[in-house]
Each structure stands twice: as C-alpha cells, then as structure tokens.
Short mmCIF file of C-alpha atoms in Angstrom, two decimals:
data_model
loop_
_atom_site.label_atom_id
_atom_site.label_comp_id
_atom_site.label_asym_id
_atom_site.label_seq_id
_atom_site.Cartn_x
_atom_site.Cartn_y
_atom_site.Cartn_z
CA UNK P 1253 0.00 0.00 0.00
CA UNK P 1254 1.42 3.61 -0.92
CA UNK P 1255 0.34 5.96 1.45
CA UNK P 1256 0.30 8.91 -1.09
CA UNK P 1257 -2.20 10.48 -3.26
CA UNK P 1258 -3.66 8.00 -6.14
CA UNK P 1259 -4.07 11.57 -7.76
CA UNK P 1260 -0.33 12.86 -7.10
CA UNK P 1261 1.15 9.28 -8.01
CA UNK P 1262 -0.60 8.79 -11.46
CA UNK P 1263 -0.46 12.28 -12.91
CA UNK P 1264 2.28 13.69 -14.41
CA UNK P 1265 5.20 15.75 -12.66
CA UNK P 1266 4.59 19.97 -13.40
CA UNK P 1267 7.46 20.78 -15.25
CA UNK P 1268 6.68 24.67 -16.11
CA UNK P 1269 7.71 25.41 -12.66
CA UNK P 1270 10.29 28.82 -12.64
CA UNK P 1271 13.79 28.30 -12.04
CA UNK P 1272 14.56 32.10 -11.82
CA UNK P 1273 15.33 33.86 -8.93
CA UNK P 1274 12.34 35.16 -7.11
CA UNK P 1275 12.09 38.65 -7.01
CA UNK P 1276 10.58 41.80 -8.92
CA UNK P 1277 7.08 43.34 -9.39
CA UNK P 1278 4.09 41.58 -10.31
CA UNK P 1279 0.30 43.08 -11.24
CA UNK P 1280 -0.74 40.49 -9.18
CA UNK P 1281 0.85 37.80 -6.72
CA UNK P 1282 -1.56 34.77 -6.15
CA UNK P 1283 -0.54 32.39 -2.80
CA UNK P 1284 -1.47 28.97 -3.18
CA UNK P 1285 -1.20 26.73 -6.47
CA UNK P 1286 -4.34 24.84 -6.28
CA UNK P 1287 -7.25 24.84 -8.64
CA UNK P 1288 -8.32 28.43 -6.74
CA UNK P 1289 -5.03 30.05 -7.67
CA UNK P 1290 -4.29 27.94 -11.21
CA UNK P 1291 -7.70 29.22 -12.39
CA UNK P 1292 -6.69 33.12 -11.55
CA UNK P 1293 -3.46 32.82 -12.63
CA UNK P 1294 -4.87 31.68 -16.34
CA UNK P 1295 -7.60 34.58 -16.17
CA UNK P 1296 -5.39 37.07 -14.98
CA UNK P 1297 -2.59 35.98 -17.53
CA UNK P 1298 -5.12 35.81 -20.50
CA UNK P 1299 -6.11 39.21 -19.73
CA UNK P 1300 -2.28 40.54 -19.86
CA UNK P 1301 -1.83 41.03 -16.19
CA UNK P 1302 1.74 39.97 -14.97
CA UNK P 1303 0.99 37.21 -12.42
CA UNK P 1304 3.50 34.68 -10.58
CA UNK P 1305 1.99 32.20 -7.86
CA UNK P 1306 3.60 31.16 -5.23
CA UNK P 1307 3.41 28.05 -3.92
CA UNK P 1308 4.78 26.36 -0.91
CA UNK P 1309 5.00 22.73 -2.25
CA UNK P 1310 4.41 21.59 -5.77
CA UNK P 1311 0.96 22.53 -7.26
CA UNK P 1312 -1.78 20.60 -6.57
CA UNK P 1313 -0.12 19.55 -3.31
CA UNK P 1314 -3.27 20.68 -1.16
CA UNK P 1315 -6.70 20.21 -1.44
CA UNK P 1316 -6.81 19.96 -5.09
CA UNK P 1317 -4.74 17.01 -5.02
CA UNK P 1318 -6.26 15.19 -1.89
CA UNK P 1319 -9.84 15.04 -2.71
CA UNK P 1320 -12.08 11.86 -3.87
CA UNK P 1321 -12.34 13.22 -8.08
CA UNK P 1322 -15.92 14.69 -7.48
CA UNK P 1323 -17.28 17.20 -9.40
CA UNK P 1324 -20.78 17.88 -7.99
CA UNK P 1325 -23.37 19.94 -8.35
CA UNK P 1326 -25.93 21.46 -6.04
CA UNK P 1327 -25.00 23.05 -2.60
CA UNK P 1328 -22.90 21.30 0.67
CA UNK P 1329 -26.67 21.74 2.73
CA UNK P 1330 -29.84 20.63 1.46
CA UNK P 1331 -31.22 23.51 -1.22
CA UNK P 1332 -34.11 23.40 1.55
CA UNK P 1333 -31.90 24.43 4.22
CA UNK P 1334 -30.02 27.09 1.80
CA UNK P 1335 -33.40 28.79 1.08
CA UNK P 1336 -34.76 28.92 4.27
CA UNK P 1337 -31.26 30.66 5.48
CA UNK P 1338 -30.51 32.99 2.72
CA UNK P 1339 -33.62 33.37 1.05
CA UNK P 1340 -34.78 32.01 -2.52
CA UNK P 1341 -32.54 34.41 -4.28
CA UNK P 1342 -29.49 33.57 -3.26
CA UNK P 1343 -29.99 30.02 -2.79
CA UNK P 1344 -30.73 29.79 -6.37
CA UNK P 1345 -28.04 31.93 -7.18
CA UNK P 1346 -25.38 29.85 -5.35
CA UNK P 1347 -26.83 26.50 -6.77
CA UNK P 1348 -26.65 28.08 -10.56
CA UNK P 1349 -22.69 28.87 -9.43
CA UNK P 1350 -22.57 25.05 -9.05
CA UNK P 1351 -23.55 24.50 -12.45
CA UNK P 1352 -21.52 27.03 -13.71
CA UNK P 1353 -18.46 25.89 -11.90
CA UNK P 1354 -18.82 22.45 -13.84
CA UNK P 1355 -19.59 24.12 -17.22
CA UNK P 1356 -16.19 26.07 -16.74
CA UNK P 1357 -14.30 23.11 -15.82
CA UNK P 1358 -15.36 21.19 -18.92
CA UNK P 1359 -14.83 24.82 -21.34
CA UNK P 1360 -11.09 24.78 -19.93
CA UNK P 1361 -10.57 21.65 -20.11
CA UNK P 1362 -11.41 21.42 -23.79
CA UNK P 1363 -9.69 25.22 -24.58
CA UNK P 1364 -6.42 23.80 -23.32
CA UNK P 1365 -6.28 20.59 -23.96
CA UNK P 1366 -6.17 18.86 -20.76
CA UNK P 1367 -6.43 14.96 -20.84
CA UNK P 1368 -7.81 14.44 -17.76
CA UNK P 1369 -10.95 11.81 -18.03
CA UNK P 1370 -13.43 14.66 -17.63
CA UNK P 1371 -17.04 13.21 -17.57
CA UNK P 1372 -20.08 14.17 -17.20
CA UNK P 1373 -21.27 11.34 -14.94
CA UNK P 1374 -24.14 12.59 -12.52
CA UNK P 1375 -24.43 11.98 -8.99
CA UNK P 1376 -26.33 9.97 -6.37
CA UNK P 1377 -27.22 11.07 -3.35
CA UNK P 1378 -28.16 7.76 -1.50
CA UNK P 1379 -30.51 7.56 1.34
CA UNK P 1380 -28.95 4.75 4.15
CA UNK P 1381 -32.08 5.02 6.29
CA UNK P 1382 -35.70 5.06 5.11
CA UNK P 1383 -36.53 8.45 6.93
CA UNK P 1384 -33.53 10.27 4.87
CA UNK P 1385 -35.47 9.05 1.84
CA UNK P 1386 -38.23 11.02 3.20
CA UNK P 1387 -35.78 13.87 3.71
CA UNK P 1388 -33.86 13.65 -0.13
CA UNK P 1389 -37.04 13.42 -1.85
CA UNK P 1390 -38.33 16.64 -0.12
CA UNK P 1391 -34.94 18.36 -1.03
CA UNK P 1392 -35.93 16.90 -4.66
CA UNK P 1393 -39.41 18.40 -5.46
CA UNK P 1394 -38.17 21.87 -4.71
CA UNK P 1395 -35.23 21.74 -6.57
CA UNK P 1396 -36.46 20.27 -9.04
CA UNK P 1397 -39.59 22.44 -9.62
CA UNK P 1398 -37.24 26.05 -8.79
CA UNK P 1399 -33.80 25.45 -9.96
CA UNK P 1400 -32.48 22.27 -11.99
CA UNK P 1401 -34.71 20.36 -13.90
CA UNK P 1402 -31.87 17.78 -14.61
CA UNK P 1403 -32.27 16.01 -12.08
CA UNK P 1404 -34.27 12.33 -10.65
CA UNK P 1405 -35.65 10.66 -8.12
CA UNK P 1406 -34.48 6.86 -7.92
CA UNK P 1407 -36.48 4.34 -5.93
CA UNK P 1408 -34.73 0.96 -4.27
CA UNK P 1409 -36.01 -0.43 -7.49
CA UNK P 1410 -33.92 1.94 -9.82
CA UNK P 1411 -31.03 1.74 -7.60
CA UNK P 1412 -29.88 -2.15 -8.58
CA UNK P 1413 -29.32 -1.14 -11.97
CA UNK P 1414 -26.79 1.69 -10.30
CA UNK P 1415 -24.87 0.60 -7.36
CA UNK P 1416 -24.26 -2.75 -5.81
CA UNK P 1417 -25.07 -2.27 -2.07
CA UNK P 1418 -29.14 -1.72 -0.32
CA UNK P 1419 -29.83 1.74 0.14
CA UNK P 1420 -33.65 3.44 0.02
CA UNK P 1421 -33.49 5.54 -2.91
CA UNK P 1422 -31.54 8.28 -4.27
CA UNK P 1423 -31.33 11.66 -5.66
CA UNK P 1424 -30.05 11.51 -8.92
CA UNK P 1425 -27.86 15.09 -10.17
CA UNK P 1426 -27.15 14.48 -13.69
CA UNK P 1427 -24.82 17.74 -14.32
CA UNK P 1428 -22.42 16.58 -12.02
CA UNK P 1429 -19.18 15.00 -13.53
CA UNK P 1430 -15.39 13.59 -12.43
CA UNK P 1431 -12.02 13.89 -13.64
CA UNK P 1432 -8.58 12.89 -12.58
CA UNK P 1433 -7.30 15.54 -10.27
CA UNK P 1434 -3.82 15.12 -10.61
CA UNK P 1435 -3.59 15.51 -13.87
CA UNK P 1436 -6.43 18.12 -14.72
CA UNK P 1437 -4.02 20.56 -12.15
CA UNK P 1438 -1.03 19.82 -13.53
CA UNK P 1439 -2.86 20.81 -17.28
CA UNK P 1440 -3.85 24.13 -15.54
CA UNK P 1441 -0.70 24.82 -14.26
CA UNK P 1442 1.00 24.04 -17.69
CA UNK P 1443 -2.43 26.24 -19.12
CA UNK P 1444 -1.26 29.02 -17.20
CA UNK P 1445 2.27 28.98 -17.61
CA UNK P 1446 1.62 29.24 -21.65
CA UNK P 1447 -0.29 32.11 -20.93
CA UNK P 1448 2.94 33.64 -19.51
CA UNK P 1449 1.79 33.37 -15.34
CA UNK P 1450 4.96 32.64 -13.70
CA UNK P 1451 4.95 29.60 -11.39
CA UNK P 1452 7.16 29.42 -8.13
CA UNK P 1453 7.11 26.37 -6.16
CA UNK P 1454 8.81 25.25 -2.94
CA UNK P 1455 8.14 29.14 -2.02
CA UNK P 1456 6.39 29.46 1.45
CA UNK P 1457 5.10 32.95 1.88
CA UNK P 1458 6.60 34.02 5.29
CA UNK P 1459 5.36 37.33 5.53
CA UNK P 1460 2.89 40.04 4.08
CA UNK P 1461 2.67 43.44 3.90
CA UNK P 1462 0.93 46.42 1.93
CA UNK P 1463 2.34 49.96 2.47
CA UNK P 1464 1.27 52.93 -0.47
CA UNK P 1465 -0.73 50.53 -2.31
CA UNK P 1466 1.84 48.01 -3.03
CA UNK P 1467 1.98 44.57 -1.09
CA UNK P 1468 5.41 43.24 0.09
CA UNK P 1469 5.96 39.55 0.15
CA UNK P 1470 8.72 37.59 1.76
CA UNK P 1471 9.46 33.84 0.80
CA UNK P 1472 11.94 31.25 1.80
CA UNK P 1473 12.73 32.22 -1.73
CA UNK P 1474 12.84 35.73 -1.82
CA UNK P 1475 10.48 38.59 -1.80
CA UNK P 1476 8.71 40.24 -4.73
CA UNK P 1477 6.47 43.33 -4.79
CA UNK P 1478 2.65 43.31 -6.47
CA UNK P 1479 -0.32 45.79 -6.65
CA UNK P 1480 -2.70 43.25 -6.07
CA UNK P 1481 -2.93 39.54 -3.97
CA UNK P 1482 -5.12 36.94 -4.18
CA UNK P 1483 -5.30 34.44 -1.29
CA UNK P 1484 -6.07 30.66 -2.59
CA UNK P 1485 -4.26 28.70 0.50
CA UNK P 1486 -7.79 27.05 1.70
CA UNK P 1487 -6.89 24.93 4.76
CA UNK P 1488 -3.49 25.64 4.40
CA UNK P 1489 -3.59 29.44 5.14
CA UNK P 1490 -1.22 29.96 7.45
CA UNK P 1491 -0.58 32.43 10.54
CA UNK P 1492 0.70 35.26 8.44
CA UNK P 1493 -3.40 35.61 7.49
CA UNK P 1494 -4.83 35.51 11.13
CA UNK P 1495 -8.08 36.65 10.20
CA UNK P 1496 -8.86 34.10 7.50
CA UNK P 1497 -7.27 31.29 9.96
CA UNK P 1498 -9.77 32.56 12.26
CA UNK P 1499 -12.70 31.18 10.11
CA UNK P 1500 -11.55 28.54 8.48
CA UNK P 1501 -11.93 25.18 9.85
CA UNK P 1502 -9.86 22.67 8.84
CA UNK P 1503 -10.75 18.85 8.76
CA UNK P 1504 -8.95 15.88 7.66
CA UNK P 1505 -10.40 14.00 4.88
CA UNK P 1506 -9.52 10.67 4.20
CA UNK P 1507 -9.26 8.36 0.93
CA UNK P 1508 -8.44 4.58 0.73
CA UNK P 1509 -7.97 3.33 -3.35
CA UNK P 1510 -8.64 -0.14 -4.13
CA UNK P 1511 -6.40 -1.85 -7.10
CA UNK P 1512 -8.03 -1.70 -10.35
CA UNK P 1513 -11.40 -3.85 -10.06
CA UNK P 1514 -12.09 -6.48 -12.74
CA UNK P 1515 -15.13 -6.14 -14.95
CA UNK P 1516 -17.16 -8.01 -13.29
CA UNK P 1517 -16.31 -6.84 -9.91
CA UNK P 1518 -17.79 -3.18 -11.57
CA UNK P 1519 -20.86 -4.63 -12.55
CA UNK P 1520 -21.59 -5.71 -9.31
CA UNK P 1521 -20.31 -2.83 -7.35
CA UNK P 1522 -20.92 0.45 -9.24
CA UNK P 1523 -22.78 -0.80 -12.87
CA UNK P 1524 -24.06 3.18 -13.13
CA UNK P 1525 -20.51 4.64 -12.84
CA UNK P 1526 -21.62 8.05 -11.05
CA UNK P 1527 -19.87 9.44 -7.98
CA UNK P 1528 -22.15 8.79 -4.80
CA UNK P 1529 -22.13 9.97 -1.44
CA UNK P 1530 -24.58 8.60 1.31
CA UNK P 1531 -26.64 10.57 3.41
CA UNK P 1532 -25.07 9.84 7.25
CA UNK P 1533 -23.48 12.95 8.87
CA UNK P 1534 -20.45 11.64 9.10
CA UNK P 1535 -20.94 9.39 5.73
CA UNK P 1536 -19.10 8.08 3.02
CA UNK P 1537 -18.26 9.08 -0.83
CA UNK P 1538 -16.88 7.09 -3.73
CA UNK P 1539 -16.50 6.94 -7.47
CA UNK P 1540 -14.38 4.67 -9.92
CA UNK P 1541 -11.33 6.18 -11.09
CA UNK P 1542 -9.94 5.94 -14.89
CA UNK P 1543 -8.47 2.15 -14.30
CA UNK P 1544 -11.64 1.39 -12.29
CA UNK P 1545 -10.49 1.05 -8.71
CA UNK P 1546 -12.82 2.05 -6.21
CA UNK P 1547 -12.37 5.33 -4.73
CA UNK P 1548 -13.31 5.41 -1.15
CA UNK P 1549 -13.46 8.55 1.07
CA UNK P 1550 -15.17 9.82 4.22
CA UNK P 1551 -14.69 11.59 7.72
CA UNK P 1552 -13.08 8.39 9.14
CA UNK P 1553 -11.56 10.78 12.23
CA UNK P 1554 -12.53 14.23 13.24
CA UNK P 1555 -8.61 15.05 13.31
CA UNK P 1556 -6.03 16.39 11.18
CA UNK P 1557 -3.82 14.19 8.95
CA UNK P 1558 -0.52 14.45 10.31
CA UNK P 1559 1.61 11.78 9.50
CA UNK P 1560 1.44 8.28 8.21
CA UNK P 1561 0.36 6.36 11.55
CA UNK P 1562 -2.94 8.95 11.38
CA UNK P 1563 -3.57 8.07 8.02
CA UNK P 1564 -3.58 4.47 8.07
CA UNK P 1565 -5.55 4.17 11.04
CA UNK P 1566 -7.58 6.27 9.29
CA UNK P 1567 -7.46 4.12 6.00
CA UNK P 1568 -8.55 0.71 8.67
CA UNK P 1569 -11.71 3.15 9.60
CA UNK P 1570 -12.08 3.38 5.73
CA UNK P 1571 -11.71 -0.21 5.00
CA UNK P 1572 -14.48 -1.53 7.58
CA UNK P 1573 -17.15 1.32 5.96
CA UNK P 1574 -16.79 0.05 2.87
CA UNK P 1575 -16.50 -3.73 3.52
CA UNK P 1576 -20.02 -2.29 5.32
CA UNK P 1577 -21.60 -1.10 1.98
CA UNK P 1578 -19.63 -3.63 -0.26
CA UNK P 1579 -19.20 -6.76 1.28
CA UNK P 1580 -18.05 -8.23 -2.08
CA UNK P 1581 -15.22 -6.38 -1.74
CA UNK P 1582 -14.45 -6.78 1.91
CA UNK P 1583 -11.01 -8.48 1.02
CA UNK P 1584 -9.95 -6.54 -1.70
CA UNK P 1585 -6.57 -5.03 -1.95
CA UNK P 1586 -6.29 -1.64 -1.05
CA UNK P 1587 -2.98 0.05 -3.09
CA UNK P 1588 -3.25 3.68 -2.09
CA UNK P 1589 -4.03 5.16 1.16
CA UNK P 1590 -3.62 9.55 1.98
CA UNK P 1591 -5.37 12.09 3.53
CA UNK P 1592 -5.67 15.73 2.97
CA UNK P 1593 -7.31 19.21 5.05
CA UNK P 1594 -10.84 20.58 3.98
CA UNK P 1595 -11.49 24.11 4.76
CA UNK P 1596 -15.04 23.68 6.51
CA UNK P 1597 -16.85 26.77 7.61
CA UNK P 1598 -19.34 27.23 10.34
CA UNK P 1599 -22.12 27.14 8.04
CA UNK P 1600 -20.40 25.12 5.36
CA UNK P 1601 -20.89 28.05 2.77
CA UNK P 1602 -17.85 29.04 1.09
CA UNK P 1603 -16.69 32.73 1.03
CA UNK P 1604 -14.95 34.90 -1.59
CA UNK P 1605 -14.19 38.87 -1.95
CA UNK P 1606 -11.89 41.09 -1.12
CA UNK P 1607 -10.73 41.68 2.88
CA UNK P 1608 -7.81 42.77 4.72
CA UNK P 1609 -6.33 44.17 1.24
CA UNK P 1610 -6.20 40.77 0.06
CA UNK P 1611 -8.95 38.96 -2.33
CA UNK P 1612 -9.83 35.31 -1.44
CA UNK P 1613 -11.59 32.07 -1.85
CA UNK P 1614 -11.48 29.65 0.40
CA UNK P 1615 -14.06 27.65 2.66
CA UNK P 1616 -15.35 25.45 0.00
CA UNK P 1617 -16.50 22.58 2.63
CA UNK P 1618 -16.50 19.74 0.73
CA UNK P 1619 -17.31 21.34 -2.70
CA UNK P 1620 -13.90 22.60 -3.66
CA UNK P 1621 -12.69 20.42 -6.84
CA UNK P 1622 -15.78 21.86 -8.90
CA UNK P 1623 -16.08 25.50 -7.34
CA UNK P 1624 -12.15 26.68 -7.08
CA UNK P 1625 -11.49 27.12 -10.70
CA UNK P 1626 -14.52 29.09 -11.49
CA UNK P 1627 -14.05 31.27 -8.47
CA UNK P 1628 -10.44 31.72 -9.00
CA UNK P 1629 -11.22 33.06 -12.55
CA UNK P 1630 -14.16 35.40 -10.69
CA UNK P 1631 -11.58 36.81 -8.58
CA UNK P 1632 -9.42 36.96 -11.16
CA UNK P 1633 -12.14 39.68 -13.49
CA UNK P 1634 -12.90 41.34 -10.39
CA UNK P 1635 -8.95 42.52 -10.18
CA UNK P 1636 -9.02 43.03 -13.93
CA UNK P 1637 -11.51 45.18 -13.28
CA UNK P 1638 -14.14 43.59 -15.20
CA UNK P 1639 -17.97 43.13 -13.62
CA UNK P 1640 -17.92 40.92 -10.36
CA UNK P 1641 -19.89 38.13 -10.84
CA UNK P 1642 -19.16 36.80 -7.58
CA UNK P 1643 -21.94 35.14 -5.94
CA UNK P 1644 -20.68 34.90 -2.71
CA UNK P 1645 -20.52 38.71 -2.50
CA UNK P 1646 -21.57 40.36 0.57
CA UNK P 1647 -21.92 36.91 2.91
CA UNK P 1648 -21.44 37.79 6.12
CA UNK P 1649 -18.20 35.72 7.46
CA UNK P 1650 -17.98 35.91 11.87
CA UNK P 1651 -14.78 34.33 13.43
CA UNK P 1652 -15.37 31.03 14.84
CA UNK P 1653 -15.84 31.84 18.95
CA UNK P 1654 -12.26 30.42 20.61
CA UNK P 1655 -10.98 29.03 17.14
CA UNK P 1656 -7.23 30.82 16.86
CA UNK P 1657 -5.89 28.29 13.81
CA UNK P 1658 -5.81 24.93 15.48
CA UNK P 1659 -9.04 23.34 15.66
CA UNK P 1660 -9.04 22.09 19.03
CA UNK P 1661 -12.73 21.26 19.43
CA UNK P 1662 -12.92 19.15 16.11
CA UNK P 1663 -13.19 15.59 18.40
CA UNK P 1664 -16.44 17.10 20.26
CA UNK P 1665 -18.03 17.52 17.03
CA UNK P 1666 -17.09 14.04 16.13
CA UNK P 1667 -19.28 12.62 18.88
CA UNK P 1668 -21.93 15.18 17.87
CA UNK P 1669 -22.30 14.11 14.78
CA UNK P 1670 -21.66 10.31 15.34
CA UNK P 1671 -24.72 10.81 17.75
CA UNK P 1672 -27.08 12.14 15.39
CA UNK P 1673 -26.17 9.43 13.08
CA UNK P 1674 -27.49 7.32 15.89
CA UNK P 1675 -30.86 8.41 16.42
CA UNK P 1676 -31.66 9.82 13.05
#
C-alpha cells in the first residue's frame, strides 16, 4: 500500500515550474497553487496582467490534489436548508454557481487541452435510512420544480441497476461530472504557464505586507512586490493571514484506493458509474477512477492528517465502511491510502471577496474540486476590473468563537455528529 495520493502518483510531474530567482514586481501575486489560484493565474494571464503564484510545495499539493475526483453539483446543505437561510434568491443563485463551476471546468478543459478523463457522470445522493429518503425526496421536489430540472428521483427499485449495495433511494444530479485531479491541475498549471503566469514552487510565503498601495511579500525564496494579492491557501492558510485562519476550519479527509477492479467486480459494485455519497453525517463518498479502482473517502476521524500512523488508522476506519456497503469487496486489496485538510466553515458556505487588502476564496466545505477554478477566474475579473460576478458577494463571514488556527474542538463535534447518526 502507498500511502500517497492515487491523484499525485498517477499524474504527471509539473514541469513549467520557474527556475529564476524570485524577485521583482508583479500586477498580481496569487498564494497557493491549487485549482483556486491555477484558475486566476490563467484569467489574470489571459487578460495581460503579470501574475507569478507562489506556492509552498508543488501545485496541486493541497486540497486539489487530496480530494475523492468529485465534481458535484448542487450546494454542501440541502437547497431546503439554503433557502430557508438565505432566502430564494441567493440560494438559487449559489446552486446556478454550481452548475456554472462544472460548465467552466469542462470549457477549460477542452480550450487547453487537458487529458484528464473529464465526464459528465451525474451523482447519487443515497438515502442509508428510510426516513432520509423522506428527507432527499423533499430536497428533490423543490429543486427540481425552482432550480435544476436535470435532475431524478431513484427508488430501491432503480437503484440495482446503479450501485451494488441496499440503500432506500436516491437523488439523482445528472450535471455533475469527475475527472482525474492530478492531472487536470497539472494541465492548468502548464495552461497558465503558456499564458505567460509565472509559477514558483517550494516558495512558502513568510510574511505580508501592503504599504502605499503596493503589497510586500517575503518567501523562503525571496520577496517580490505586487499591486494586487489573491489568497487561494484554503486549509493551508497559514498564521501570516490571522483573520482568514480565524474562520476557516480545517478537517482531515480521508481516501483509501482499491487496485483496479475487474469487470465483473464493476458490474456488481458500481454498474451506473456516477460518484455517490450517502446521506449519514459523518458518511461516506466514492466513485471509480480511470483504471476502475474504487475510490473510497469519508470523515473516518474528526482530526487532522498528520503523518502516516494517522492516516492508516484512518485508512482501517475506511476499510471496515466500505467492507459495510460492499461486502463483495471486503477483502480486496487496497494500493493507495492519503489524507488531505478541507477548509469547513461554520455554516459550510464558502466565502470569496476582497478583505484585509487581500482577495480570497477559500471555505469550500466539501465542494472545492468543482467551485475553485470558477471562483479563481471570478476573482481573477474582479482585479481586472471587469464586472464581479461573484456570488458569494456580501456573505457575512464571523470568526469562529475560541478558534485561533488549530481546531481544538474538532473531536467534540465528532461525537456530535456520530450521535445524530445514531438516532436519526
């Protein structure tokens, strides 16, 4: 077993990465090479603005490169939930961002010429108890009567003919899609790097100032001057941007990878080839990959991945939950096991703008792989000064009460949640 990214391990290495000393002015410096910052680099580049991103690792080495491959549609909460919160307007709003988000995805994708499996595969969202049937086809007739028509409802009966494990219907989301990760980032990078964005990696911002206009920032690399920043570091951000660390939570996510399942172990595991998450608080996601092994994710530990101990004790949790809901593949070989930090929210809605003299988007809580891009390239217009189409404008974003970077209450809300799952 590798304990490593499936997504790191089978994509190509970035090789567009600057060599150059790092240093000079930029129009715009963007921290963090994920899909957020990749997909403002490219806009900003394509509209002639003199970018460089720095990143502290390789890119992709975050979030973008950790995740379980789903590109999903519709909101983290119920679009109930959403409207009854933030009104009708904006929940519509933020679900039509969704789709957008996916729709710019697979327009880059084909503009640039990134091989990277892109499909449009729809989603299930799979009831595991009869009462969160009740629930998911509530959450259906309003969505499907006020915002996306593309979508199903899918009894027990309509479920065989889609995955290979009981569950009591599903939602079915057919505008959702998956790619390989690894390799769509490293195609953005390389996308952006054409466009003439200059790429530094291994360069850990260490400090950040603005003074007349013009931001200072110091790396373990050097320091370069821009007019304009864009922060894209997620649940990476580090101390040097206290007041984003402030409300971010971050949460380990963690991802087991089976070896490549045989034909007919895929027609009696996942015959619809959709990604699918079940409806448990603390639940479970999954989706074939490209050479057909089973990718299998979930909250397995309400704890940061720190090292390779955590993540294979989290990769046993990971094992048992899906021998759970596949028992036909209780003894299969598992060849990759990582995990990676999700920047959660208090109310799971993401947040974007500009703050502290700094433009962000980060908080994506779960929903990251099919929002960053878009909202990168939002961010991105908004500095060009172009219209802001950003529909997370104006969301009101309060510190978390006694959160100061480390997420020290994470294990109470593990019980929490493991209790609802008990009595729901």
């Amino acid at each position: 077993m590798k304990f490593l990214s499936y997504w790191h391990d089978t994509a190509p290495r970035f090789d567009g990465a600057s060599t150059a000393p790092l240093e000079g002015h930029f129009d715009v410096a963007v921290i963090g090479g994920g899909f957020t910052g990749l997909g403002a680099a490219l806009q900003l580049a394509r509209g002639g603005a003199r970018v460089a991103v720095l990143e502290a690792e390789h890119v992709g080495f975050g979030a973008s490169g950790r995740n379980g491959g789903h590109l999903n549609n519709g909101l983290a909460h119920s679009y109930l939930a959403a409207r009854a919160e933030l009104g009708k307007e904006r929940a519509i709003a933020l679900y039509r961002a969704l789709d957008d988000c996916i729709d710019t995805l697979e327009r880059i994708i084909a503009e640039e010429g990134i091989d990277c499996s892109f499909r449009r595969a729809g989603k299930l969202k799979l009831a595991s108890k009869p009462q969160h049937f009740s629930a998911i086809a509530r959450n259906f007739e309003a969505i499907h009567a006020e915002v996306d028509a593309e979508t199903a409802l899918l009894s027990p009966g309509d479920l065989k003919a889609e995955v290979g494990s009981p569950f009591h219907g599903a939602m079915l989301s057919k505008k959702s899609a998956m790619m390989h990760m690894g390799r769509y980032v490293v195609g953005l990078a390389a996308a952006a790097s054409r466009h003439g964005a200059v790429i530094f990696e291994n360069a850990r911002v260490v400090s950040q100032m603005q003074k007349g206009g013009i931001h200072r920032i110091e790396t373990n690399r050097g320091q370069l001057t821009a007019a304009s920043v864009i922060l894209a570091t997620g649940a990476y951000t580090t101390r040097n941007f206290s007041y984003f660390r402030r409300r971010i939570i971050p949460v380990g996510s963690f991802i087991i990878a089976t070896r490549p399942l045989t034909g007919s172990e895929v027609a009696a595991t996942m015959p619809g080839n959709r990604t699918c998450v079940n409806s448990m608080n603390i639940g479970n996601y999954w989706r074939l990959a490209p050479d057909n092994r089973l990718i299998f994710g979930g909250r397995a530990r309400f704890s940061a991945t720190s090292d390779q101990r955590s993540d294979a004790r989290s990769g046993e949790i990971l094992r048992a939950s899906l021998a759970t809901i596949f028992p036909q593949l209780a003894k299969v070989e598992i060849d990759y096991c990582w995990g990676g930090m999700v920047d959660m929210t208090k109310d799971r809605y993401p947040r974007a703008g500009y703050q502290h003299g700094v433009w962000f988007g980060m908080g994506y809580s779960g929903h990251g792989a099919q929002l960053s891009t878009h909202l990168g390239m939002m961010l991105a217009d908004a500095v060009l000064g172009r219209p802001d189409r950003n529909p997370l404008k104006g969301l009101d974003w309060p510190a978390v009460p006694g959160h100061f970077g480390k997420p020290w209450f994470l294990p109470l809300v593990g019980l929490y949640y493991k209790a609802l799952d008990r009595i729901q």
